[in-house]
Amino acid sequence: MTSGKNKLIALFAVAIVVIAGVVIFTADNSKDDGDFTVTDMRGRIVSIPSNVDKIVCLSAGSLRLVEYLGAADMVVGIDKEDSNVSKPTYYKGTYHIAFDVKGIANVGNEENFKAIKDTGAQVIISSATDVSKLDDLQDKTGISVVGIDAGGNRGVASDELSKNLKLLGKVLDKSDRADQLTNYIKDTIKTMEDLSKKSTVIKDAKCYLGGMFFYMKGGLYKTTGNLDPFSILGANNVMPFKEGNPYDTKVQEVVIANPNYMFIDSITIDATKKQFDDDKELLKNVDAVKEGKIYSLFVDRFYGINWESELMNLYYIGSVLDPKVFDYNVDEKMQSVLDMFYPGIGLKLSNIKDKQGPGAGVLDW
């Protein structure tokens, strides 16, 4: 009897081992499929399916970053802002010049769950700041949602930009490209910082940036106290730092700050010129105006930051503030930035100037 029980126990144990082996084998197969997790820029742990080849990009900065990584061919859905090619300011985003969105579904925004799901996307990339919104989008669509951070102060020198690129590089299997781009940005900034240390005049530069743009509003007094090209070069930004996006100042504050260099973002160049002419009598004693040191720059931001433009403007501003130290062919440097951010598509500096305004140059105001 005891012998019979022992046999039953032994058989039962073998059965458990066999079943366990099947379970382990099945689990290993699942792992071999390549699914993995990432922690996104909002601190959410997100499961990513293997072999992602269809994505939806929502909110400012998402499509731009995907293009930088050479993954535009994966995009099957975009939001209403990136779809609106008829908007007069549409091509102020350099990434809109580089990539034709024709044929890509306009899914509207993060609330259009059905339209997003109908794209067949495996991953959604969104810069929405509300974590509950991202979670709801993931729950309602059943699609992995990766949150990025493309906020107003996330300039080209920010840790957030490199972290965004690294995160998306992993999600889209573009890690080598992400490393290439982040190393290029880091090396360019280091080179310009080293050159700036050789300058004896940049410390005396008092710079003002006007003509910025935010939520369809801009003009001479739309400014920022946080511009990476100024910071990298060690030039003094005469406007105070404020957390967030560009803000409005007043002519009186510009007069008091008395910049000896004025830079104007190309995005609202016509409206900015009108304001300048209207206030010229008030501005006439500002050093930059008296000395004719007024310059245009490539568009810094439209629906997020044009990070490539910040490096292009960095090269130009350096050449203005100290042409002896920053002695290079500016156009060649700016073209090299475009070649790095948008490789293999033949995007030319002249294309950007045609679509965005004067670009970087002297303004005869």
PDB file of N, CA and C in Angstrom, residues 215-300:
ATOM      1  N   TYR A 215       2.060  80.313 -28.906  1.00  0.00           N
ATOM      2  CA  TYR A 215       0.602  80.257 -29.042  1.00  0.00           C
ATOM      3  C   TYR A 215       0.080  81.359 -29.970  1.00  0.00           C
ATOM      4  N   MET A 216       0.676  81.421 -31.154  1.00  0.00           N
ATOM      5  CA  MET A 216       0.234  82.307 -32.232  1.00  0.00           C
ATOM      6  C   MET A 216       0.421  83.790 -31.911  1.00  0.00           C
ATOM      7  N   LYS A 217       1.252  84.093 -30.924  1.00  0.00           N
ATOM      8  CA  LYS A 217       1.534  85.486 -30.600  1.00  0.00           C
ATOM      9  C   LYS A 217       3.046  85.701 -30.564  1.00  0.00           C
ATOM     10  N   GLY A 218       3.458  86.869 -31.073  1.00  0.00           N
ATOM     11  CA  GLY A 218       4.884  87.168 -31.085  1.00  0.00           C
ATOM     12  C   GLY A 218       5.106  88.661 -31.190  1.00  0.00           C
ATOM     13  N   GLY A 219       6.294  89.032 -31.656  1.00  0.00           N
ATOM     14  CA  GLY A 219       6.607  90.446 -31.817  1.00  0.00           C
ATOM     15  C   GLY A 219       7.887  90.833 -31.100  1.00  0.00           C
ATOM     16  N   LEU A 220       8.251  92.092 -31.230  1.00  0.00           N
ATOM     17  CA  LEU A 220       9.525  92.593 -30.724  1.00  0.00           C
ATOM     18  C   LEU A 220       9.719  92.329 -29.236  1.00  0.00           C
ATOM     19  N   TYR A 221       8.638  92.368 -28.481  1.00  0.00           N
ATOM     20  CA  TYR A 221       8.767  92.256 -27.028  1.00  0.00           C
ATOM     21  C   TYR A 221       8.396  90.869 -26.485  1.00  0.00           C
ATOM     22  N   LYS A 222       8.267  89.908 -27.387  1.00  0.00           N
ATOM     23  CA  LYS A 222       8.136  88.508 -26.957  1.00  0.00           C
ATOM     24  C   LYS A 222       9.559  87.963 -26.856  1.00  0.00           C
ATOM     25  N   THR A 223       9.968  87.608 -25.649  1.00  0.00           N
ATOM     26  CA  THR A 223      11.377  87.315 -25.397  1.00  0.00           C
ATOM     27  C   THR A 223      11.539  86.133 -24.454  1.00  0.00           C
ATOM     28  N   THR A 224      12.776  85.869 -24.076  1.00  0.00           N
ATOM     29  CA  THR A 224      13.088  84.829 -23.105  1.00  0.00           C
ATOM     30  C   THR A 224      14.381  85.182 -22.389  1.00  0.00           C
ATOM     31  N   GLY A 225      14.461  84.796 -21.143  1.00  0.00           N
ATOM     32  CA  GLY A 225      15.709  84.941 -20.405  1.00  0.00           C
ATOM     33  C   GLY A 225      16.494  83.651 -20.387  1.00  0.00           C
ATOM     34  N   ASN A 226      16.078  82.713 -21.202  1.00  0.00           N
ATOM     35  CA  ASN A 226      16.685  81.388 -21.211  1.00  0.00           C
ATOM     36  C   ASN A 226      16.897  80.935 -22.649  1.00  0.00           C
ATOM     37  N   LEU A 227      18.007  81.344 -23.239  1.00  0.00           N
ATOM     38  CA  LEU A 227      18.333  80.934 -24.605  1.00  0.00           C
ATOM     39  C   LEU A 227      19.688  80.245 -24.576  1.00  0.00           C
ATOM     40  N   ASP A 228      19.716  78.974 -24.933  1.00  0.00           N
ATOM     41  CA  ASP A 228      20.952  78.199 -24.831  1.00  0.00           C
ATOM     42  C   ASP A 228      22.127  78.795 -25.600  1.00  0.00           C
ATOM     43  N   PRO A 229      21.947  79.296 -26.838  1.00  0.00           N
ATOM     44  CA  PRO A 229      23.106  79.881 -27.520  1.00  0.00           C
ATOM     45  C   PRO A 229      23.796  80.993 -26.727  1.00  0.00           C
ATOM     46  N   PHE A 230      23.036  81.860 -26.062  1.00  0.00           N
ATOM     47  CA  PHE A 230      23.646  82.889 -25.221  1.00  0.00           C
ATOM     48  C   PHE A 230      24.409  82.245 -24.060  1.00  0.00           C
ATOM     49  N   SER A 231      23.779  81.293 -23.409  1.00  0.00           N
ATOM     50  CA  SER A 231      24.385  80.651 -22.231  1.00  0.00           C
ATOM     51  C   SER A 231      25.657  79.897 -22.601  1.00  0.00           C
ATOM     52  N   ILE A 232      25.634  79.172 -23.695  1.00  0.00           N
ATOM     53  CA  ILE A 232      26.792  78.393 -24.126  1.00  0.00           C
ATOM     54  C   ILE A 232      27.987  79.301 -24.397  1.00  0.00           C
ATOM     55  N   LEU A 233      27.722  80.447 -25.001  1.00  0.00           N
ATOM     56  CA  LEU A 233      28.787  81.387 -25.354  1.00  0.00           C
ATOM     57  C   LEU A 233      29.236  82.235 -24.168  1.00  0.00           C
ATOM     58  N   GLY A 234      28.475  82.228 -23.100  1.00  0.00           N
ATOM     59  CA  GLY A 234      28.818  83.072 -21.957  1.00  0.00           C
ATOM     60  C   GLY A 234      28.429  84.515 -22.151  1.00  0.00           C
ATOM     61  N   ALA A 235      27.503  84.766 -23.083  1.00  0.00           N
ATOM     62  CA  ALA A 235      27.018  86.130 -23.324  1.00  0.00           C
ATOM     63  C   ALA A 235      25.902  86.447 -22.337  1.00  0.00           C
ATOM     64  N   ASN A 236      25.805  87.687 -21.940  1.00  0.00           N
ATOM     65  CA  ASN A 236      24.797  88.104 -20.978  1.00  0.00           C
ATOM     66  C   ASN A 236      23.451  88.305 -21.663  1.00  0.00           C
ATOM     67  N   ASN A 237      22.441  87.563 -21.211  1.00  0.00           N
ATOM     68  CA  ASN A 237      21.078  87.767 -21.677  1.00  0.00           C
ATOM     69  C   ASN A 237      20.458  88.829 -20.771  1.00  0.00           C
ATOM     70  N   VAL A 238      20.065  89.965 -21.351  1.00  0.00           N
ATOM     71  CA  VAL A 238      19.599  91.087 -20.524  1.00  0.00           C
ATOM     72  C   VAL A 238      18.206  90.867 -19.949  1.00  0.00           C
ATOM     73  N   MET A 239      17.503  89.840 -20.412  1.00  0.00           N
ATOM     74  CA  MET A 239      16.176  89.561 -19.889  1.00  0.00           C
ATOM     75  C   MET A 239      16.253  88.538 -18.755  1.00  0.00           C
ATOM     76  N   PRO A 240      15.437  88.699 -17.726  1.00  0.00           N
ATOM     77  CA  PRO A 240      15.469  87.771 -16.590  1.00  0.00           C
ATOM     78  C   PRO A 240      14.935  86.389 -16.959  1.00  0.00           C
ATOM     79  N   PHE A 241      15.497  85.387 -16.299  1.00  0.00           N
ATOM     80  CA  PHE A 241      15.027  84.014 -16.498  1.00  0.00           C
ATOM     81  C   PHE A 241      13.646  83.851 -15.881  1.00  0.00           C
ATOM     82  N   LYS A 242      12.756  83.206 -16.633  1.00  0.00           N
ATOM     83  CA  LYS A 242      11.443  82.834 -16.115  1.00  0.00           C
ATOM     84  C   LYS A 242      11.153  81.416 -16.574  1.00  0.00           C
ATOM     85  N   GLU A 243      10.721  80.596 -15.647  1.00  0.00           N
ATOM     86  CA  GLU A 243      10.418  79.206 -15.971  1.00  0.00           C
ATOM     87  C   GLU A 243       9.309  79.136 -17.011  1.00  0.00           C
ATOM     88  N   GLY A 244       9.482  78.289 -18.012  1.00  0.00           N
ATOM     89  CA  GLY A 244       8.433  78.105 -19.003  1.00  0.00           C
ATOM     90  C   GLY A 244       8.777  78.679 -20.358  1.00  0.00           C
ATOM     91  N   ASN A 245       7.761  79.114 -21.064  1.00  0.00           N
ATOM     92  CA  ASN A 245       7.891  79.525 -22.457  1.00  0.00           C
ATOM     93  C   ASN A 245       8.169  81.023 -22.597  1.00  0.00           C
ATOM     94  N   PRO A 246       8.390  81.501 -23.832  1.00  0.00           N
ATOM     95  CA  PRO A 246       8.632  82.932 -24.033  1.00  0.00           C
ATOM     96  C   PRO A 246       7.556  83.798 -23.390  1.00  0.00           C
ATOM     97  N   TYR A 247       7.945  84.969 -22.945  1.00  0.00           N
ATOM     98  CA  TYR A 247       7.028  85.866 -22.249  1.00  0.00           C
ATOM     99  C   TYR A 247       7.128  87.267 -22.840  1.00  0.00           C
ATOM    100  N   ASP A 248       6.217  88.134 -22.440  1.00  0.00           N
ATOM    101  CA  ASP A 248       6.186  89.509 -22.940  1.00  0.00           C
ATOM    102  C   ASP A 248       6.935  90.454 -22.009  1.00  0.00           C
ATOM    103  N   THR A 249       7.746  91.310 -22.602  1.00  0.00           N
ATOM    104  CA  THR A 249       8.361  92.408 -21.871  1.00  0.00           C
ATOM    105  C   THR A 249       7.831  93.710 -22.455  1.00  0.00           C
ATOM    106  N   LYS A 250       8.395  94.835 -22.059  1.00  0.00           N
ATOM    107  CA  LYS A 250       7.922  96.142 -22.527  1.00  0.00           C
ATOM    108  C   LYS A 250       9.085  96.952 -23.066  1.00  0.00           C
ATOM    109  N   VAL A 251       8.774  97.929 -23.895  1.00  0.00           N
ATOM    110  CA  VAL A 251       9.824  98.749 -24.481  1.00  0.00           C
ATOM    111  C   VAL A 251      10.658  99.415 -23.395  1.00  0.00           C
ATOM    112  N   GLN A 252      10.015  99.858 -22.314  1.00  0.00           N
ATOM    113  CA  GLN A 252      10.753 100.529 -21.241  1.00  0.00           C
ATOM    114  C   GLN A 252      11.792  99.601 -20.613  1.00  0.00           C
ATOM    115  N   GLU A 253      11.451  98.312 -20.492  1.00  0.00           N
ATOM    116  CA  GLU A 253      12.372  97.353 -19.893  1.00  0.00           C
ATOM    117  C   GLU A 253      13.559  97.078 -20.806  1.00  0.00           C
ATOM    118  N   VAL A 254      13.320  97.098 -22.114  1.00  0.00           N
ATOM    119  CA  VAL A 254      14.412  96.929 -23.069  1.00  0.00           C
ATOM    120  C   VAL A 254      15.341  98.142 -23.011  1.00  0.00           C
ATOM    121  N   VAL A 255      14.767  99.321 -22.920  1.00  0.00           N
ATOM    122  CA  VAL A 255      15.565 100.550 -22.838  1.00  0.00           C
ATOM    123  C   VAL A 255      16.442 100.534 -21.591  1.00  0.00           C
ATOM    124  N   ILE A 256      15.866 100.150 -20.461  1.00  0.00           N
ATOM    125  CA  ILE A 256      16.628 100.093 -19.208  1.00  0.00           C
ATOM    126  C   ILE A 256      17.740  99.040 -19.289  1.00  0.00           C
ATOM    127  N   ALA A 257      17.432  97.894 -19.879  1.00  0.00           N
ATOM    128  CA  ALA A 257      18.426  96.816 -20.009  1.00  0.00           C
ATOM    129  C   ALA A 257      19.572  97.227 -20.930  1.00  0.00           C
ATOM    130  N   ASN A 258      19.275  98.072 -21.916  1.00  0.00           N
ATOM    131  CA  ASN A 258      20.266  98.641 -22.840  1.00  0.00           C
ATOM    132  C   ASN A 258      21.199  97.593 -23.459  1.00  0.00           C
ATOM    133  N   PRO A 259      20.660  96.660 -24.215  1.00  0.00           N
ATOM    134  CA  PRO A 259      21.524  95.668 -24.873  1.00  0.00           C
ATOM    135  C   PRO A 259      22.412  96.322 -25.923  1.00  0.00           C
ATOM    136  N   ASN A 260      23.601  95.762 -26.098  1.00  0.00           N
ATOM    137  CA  ASN A 260      24.458  96.250 -27.199  1.00  0.00           C
ATOM    138  C   ASN A 260      24.384  95.336 -28.421  1.00  0.00           C
ATOM    139  N   TYR A 261      23.602  94.275 -28.303  1.00  0.00           N
ATOM    140  CA  TYR A 261      23.271  93.424 -29.452  1.00  0.00           C
ATOM    141  C   TYR A 261      21.795  93.066 -29.362  1.00  0.00           C
ATOM    142  N   MET A 262      21.092  93.198 -30.482  1.00  0.00           N
ATOM    143  CA  MET A 262      19.695  92.771 -30.547  1.00  0.00           C
ATOM    144  C   MET A 262      19.570  91.696 -31.617  1.00  0.00           C
ATOM    145  N   PHE A 263      18.962  90.587 -31.234  1.00  0.00           N
ATOM    146  CA  PHE A 263      18.712  89.499 -32.171  1.00  0.00           C
ATOM    147  C   PHE A 263      17.199  89.316 -32.299  1.00  0.00           C
ATOM    148  N   ILE A 264      16.765  89.115 -33.536  1.00  0.00           N
ATOM    149  CA  ILE A 264      15.329  89.023 -33.823  1.00  0.00           C
ATOM    150  C   ILE A 264      15.018  87.670 -34.459  1.00  0.00           C
ATOM    151  N   ASP A 265      14.125  86.933 -33.832  1.00  0.00           N
ATOM    152  CA  ASP A 265      13.690  85.657 -34.385  1.00  0.00           C
ATOM    153  C   ASP A 265      12.914  85.902 -35.675  1.00  0.00           C
ATOM    154  N   SER A 266      13.209  85.111 -36.697  1.00  0.00           N
ATOM    155  CA  SER A 266      12.609  85.318 -38.020  1.00  0.00           C
ATOM    156  C   SER A 266      11.110  85.051 -38.075  1.00  0.00           C
ATOM    157  N   ILE A 267      10.570  84.362 -37.087  1.00  0.00           N
ATOM    158  CA  ILE A 267       9.199  83.882 -37.208  1.00  0.00           C
ATOM    159  C   ILE A 267       8.177  85.009 -37.306  1.00  0.00           C
ATOM    160  N   THR A 268       8.414  86.126 -36.639  1.00  0.00           N
ATOM    161  CA  THR A 268       7.461  87.246 -36.712  1.00  0.00           C
ATOM    162  C   THR A 268       8.169  88.507 -37.201  1.00  0.00           C
ATOM    163  N   ILE A 269       9.034  88.337 -38.173  1.00  0.00           N
ATOM    164  CA  ILE A 269       9.925  89.423 -38.576  1.00  0.00           C
ATOM    165  C   ILE A 269       9.170  90.661 -39.057  1.00  0.00           C
ATOM    166  N   ASP A 270       8.091  90.496 -39.795  1.00  0.00           N
ATOM    167  CA  ASP A 270       7.348  91.654 -40.312  1.00  0.00           C
ATOM    168  C   ASP A 270       6.647  92.414 -39.189  1.00  0.00           C
ATOM    169  N   ALA A 271       5.968  91.681 -38.307  1.00  0.00           N
ATOM    170  CA  ALA A 271       5.292  92.320 -37.179  1.00  0.00           C
ATOM    171  C   ALA A 271       6.297  92.964 -36.235  1.00  0.00           C
ATOM    172  N   THR A 272       7.432  92.323 -36.076  1.00  0.00           N
ATOM    173  CA  THR A 272       8.473  92.858 -35.204  1.00  0.00           C
ATOM    174  C   THR A 272       9.047  94.149 -35.775  1.00  0.00           C
ATOM    175  N   LYS A 273       9.246  94.187 -37.092  1.00  0.00           N
ATOM    176  CA  LYS A 273       9.761  95.406 -37.731  1.00  0.00           C
ATOM    177  C   LYS A 273       8.794  96.566 -37.551  1.00  0.00           C
ATOM    178  N   LYS A 274       7.501  96.296 -37.643  1.00  0.00           N
ATOM    179  CA  LYS A 274       6.509  97.351 -37.449  1.00  0.00           C
ATOM    180  C   LYS A 274       6.567  97.899 -36.032  1.00  0.00           C
ATOM    181  N   GLN A 275       6.670  97.006 -35.053  1.00  0.00           N
ATOM    182  CA  GLN A 275       6.782  97.455 -33.669  1.00  0.00           C
ATOM    183  C   GLN A 275       8.048  98.272 -33.463  1.00  0.00           C
ATOM    184  N   PHE A 276       9.119  97.822 -34.079  1.00  0.00           N
ATOM    185  CA  PHE A 276      10.389  98.544 -33.956  1.00  0.00           C
ATOM    186  C   PHE A 276      10.257  99.954 -34.520  1.00  0.00           C
ATOM    187  N   ASP A 277       9.652 100.066 -35.694  1.00  0.00           N
ATOM    188  CA  ASP A 277       9.477 101.383 -36.307  1.00  0.00           C
ATOM    189  C   ASP A 277       8.567 102.275 -35.460  1.00  0.00           C
ATOM    190  N   ASP A 278       7.520 101.686 -34.895  1.00  0.00           N
ATOM    191  CA  ASP A 278       6.598 102.453 -34.055  1.00  0.00           C
ATOM    192  C   ASP A 278       7.286 102.993 -32.806  1.00  0.00           C
ATOM    193  N   ASP A 279       8.234 102.218 -32.283  1.00  0.00           N
ATOM    194  CA  ASP A 279       8.889 102.590 -31.020  1.00  0.00           C
ATOM    195  C   ASP A 279      10.318 103.098 -31.224  1.00  0.00           C
ATOM    196  N   LYS A 280      10.667 103.424 -32.455  1.00  0.00           N
ATOM    197  CA  LYS A 280      12.063 103.774 -32.747  1.00  0.00           C
ATOM    198  C   LYS A 280      12.540 104.977 -31.942  1.00  0.00           C
ATOM    199  N   GLU A 281      11.654 105.934 -31.732  1.00  0.00           N
ATOM    200  CA  GLU A 281      12.036 107.110 -30.963  1.00  0.00           C
ATOM    201  C   GLU A 281      12.387 106.725 -29.531  1.00  0.00           C
ATOM    202  N   LEU A 282      11.653 105.776 -28.978  1.00  0.00           N
ATOM    203  CA  LEU A 282      11.923 105.327 -27.608  1.00  0.00           C
ATOM    204  C   LEU A 282      13.182 104.462 -27.537  1.00  0.00           C
ATOM    205  N   LEU A 283      13.486 103.773 -28.625  1.00  0.00           N
ATOM    206  CA  LEU A 283      14.618 102.847 -28.647  1.00  0.00           C
ATOM    207  C   LEU A 283      15.918 103.469 -29.153  1.00  0.00           C
ATOM    208  N   LYS A 284      15.879 104.705 -29.589  1.00  0.00           N
ATOM    209  CA  LYS A 284      17.011 105.297 -30.308  1.00  0.00           C
ATOM    210  C   LYS A 284      18.304 105.362 -29.497  1.00  0.00           C
ATOM    211  N   ASN A 285      18.194 105.391 -28.171  1.00  0.00           N
ATOM    212  CA  ASN A 285      19.393 105.484 -27.343  1.00  0.00           C
ATOM    213  C   ASN A 285      19.893 104.133 -26.840  1.00  0.00           C
ATOM    214  N   VAL A 286      19.218 103.072 -27.220  1.00  0.00           N
ATOM    215  CA  VAL A 286      19.705 101.731 -26.896  1.00  0.00           C
ATOM    216  C   VAL A 286      20.972 101.474 -27.718  1.00  0.00           C
ATOM    217  N   ASP A 287      22.011 100.981 -27.079  1.00  0.00           N
ATOM    218  CA  ASP A 287      23.311 100.828 -27.747  1.00  0.00           C
ATOM    219  C   ASP A 287      23.222 100.026 -29.039  1.00  0.00           C
ATOM    220  N   ALA A 288      22.488  98.932 -29.019  1.00  0.00           N
ATOM    221  CA  ALA A 288      22.380  98.091 -30.214  1.00  0.00           C
ATOM    222  C   ALA A 288      21.764  98.850 -31.374  1.00  0.00           C
ATOM    223  N   VAL A 289      20.809  99.733 -31.075  1.00  0.00           N
ATOM    224  CA  VAL A 289      20.143 100.516 -32.117  1.00  0.00           C
ATOM    225  C   VAL A 289      21.081 101.612 -32.623  1.00  0.00           C
ATOM    226  N   LYS A 290      21.738 102.299 -31.704  1.00  0.00           N
ATOM    227  CA  LYS A 290      22.668 103.366 -32.096  1.00  0.00           C
ATOM    228  C   LYS A 290      23.803 102.846 -32.962  1.00  0.00           C
ATOM    229  N   GLU A 291      24.282 101.642 -32.634  1.00  0.00           N
ATOM    230  CA  GLU A 291      25.442 101.083 -33.328  1.00  0.00           C
ATOM    231  C   GLU A 291      25.065 100.181 -34.499  1.00  0.00           C
ATOM    232  N   GLY A 292      23.759 100.021 -34.754  1.00  0.00           N
ATOM    233  CA  GLY A 292      23.312  99.191 -35.869  1.00  0.00           C
ATOM    234  C   GLY A 292      23.596  97.713 -35.683  1.00  0.00           C
ATOM    235  N   LYS A 293      23.625  97.262 -34.450  1.00  0.00           N
ATOM    236  CA  LYS A 293      23.913  95.845 -34.172  1.00  0.00           C
ATOM    237  C   LYS A 293      22.616  95.081 -33.927  1.00  0.00           C
ATOM    238  N   ILE A 294      21.853  94.940 -35.007  1.00  0.00           N
ATOM    239  CA  ILE A 294      20.572  94.237 -34.956  1.00  0.00           C
ATOM    240  C   ILE A 294      20.628  93.109 -35.994  1.00  0.00           C
ATOM    241  N   TYR A 295      20.313  91.902 -35.572  1.00  0.00           N
ATOM    242  CA  TYR A 295      20.515  90.727 -36.417  1.00  0.00           C
ATOM    243  C   TYR A 295      19.296  89.795 -36.345  1.00  0.00           C
ATOM    244  N   SER A 296      19.065  89.099 -37.431  1.00  0.00           N
ATOM    245  CA  SER A 296      17.984  88.097 -37.436  1.00  0.00           C
ATOM    246  C   SER A 296      18.564  86.715 -37.161  1.00  0.00           C
ATOM    247  N   LEU A 297      17.703  85.838 -36.650  1.00  0.00           N
ATOM    248  CA  LEU A 297      18.086  84.456 -36.372  1.00  0.00           C
ATOM    249  C   LEU A 297      17.073  83.496 -36.983  1.00  0.00           C
ATOM    250  N   PHE A 298      17.491  82.245 -37.146  1.00  0.00           N
ATOM    251  CA  PHE A 298      16.545  81.211 -37.567  1.00  0.00           C
ATOM    252  C   PHE A 298      15.512  80.981 -36.468  1.00  0.00           C
ATOM    253  N   VAL A 299      14.355  80.505 -36.868  1.00  0.00           N
ATOM    254  CA  VAL A 299      13.227  80.334 -35.942  1.00  0.00           C
ATOM    255  C   VAL A 299      13.603  79.385 -34.806  1.00  0.00           C
ATOM    256  N   ASP A 300      13.505  79.884 -33.582  1.00  0.00           N
ATOM    257  CA  ASP A 300      13.886  79.083 -32.424  1.00  0.00           C
ATOM    258  C   ASP A 300      12.832  78.034 -32.092  1.00  0.00           C
TER     259      ASP A 300
END
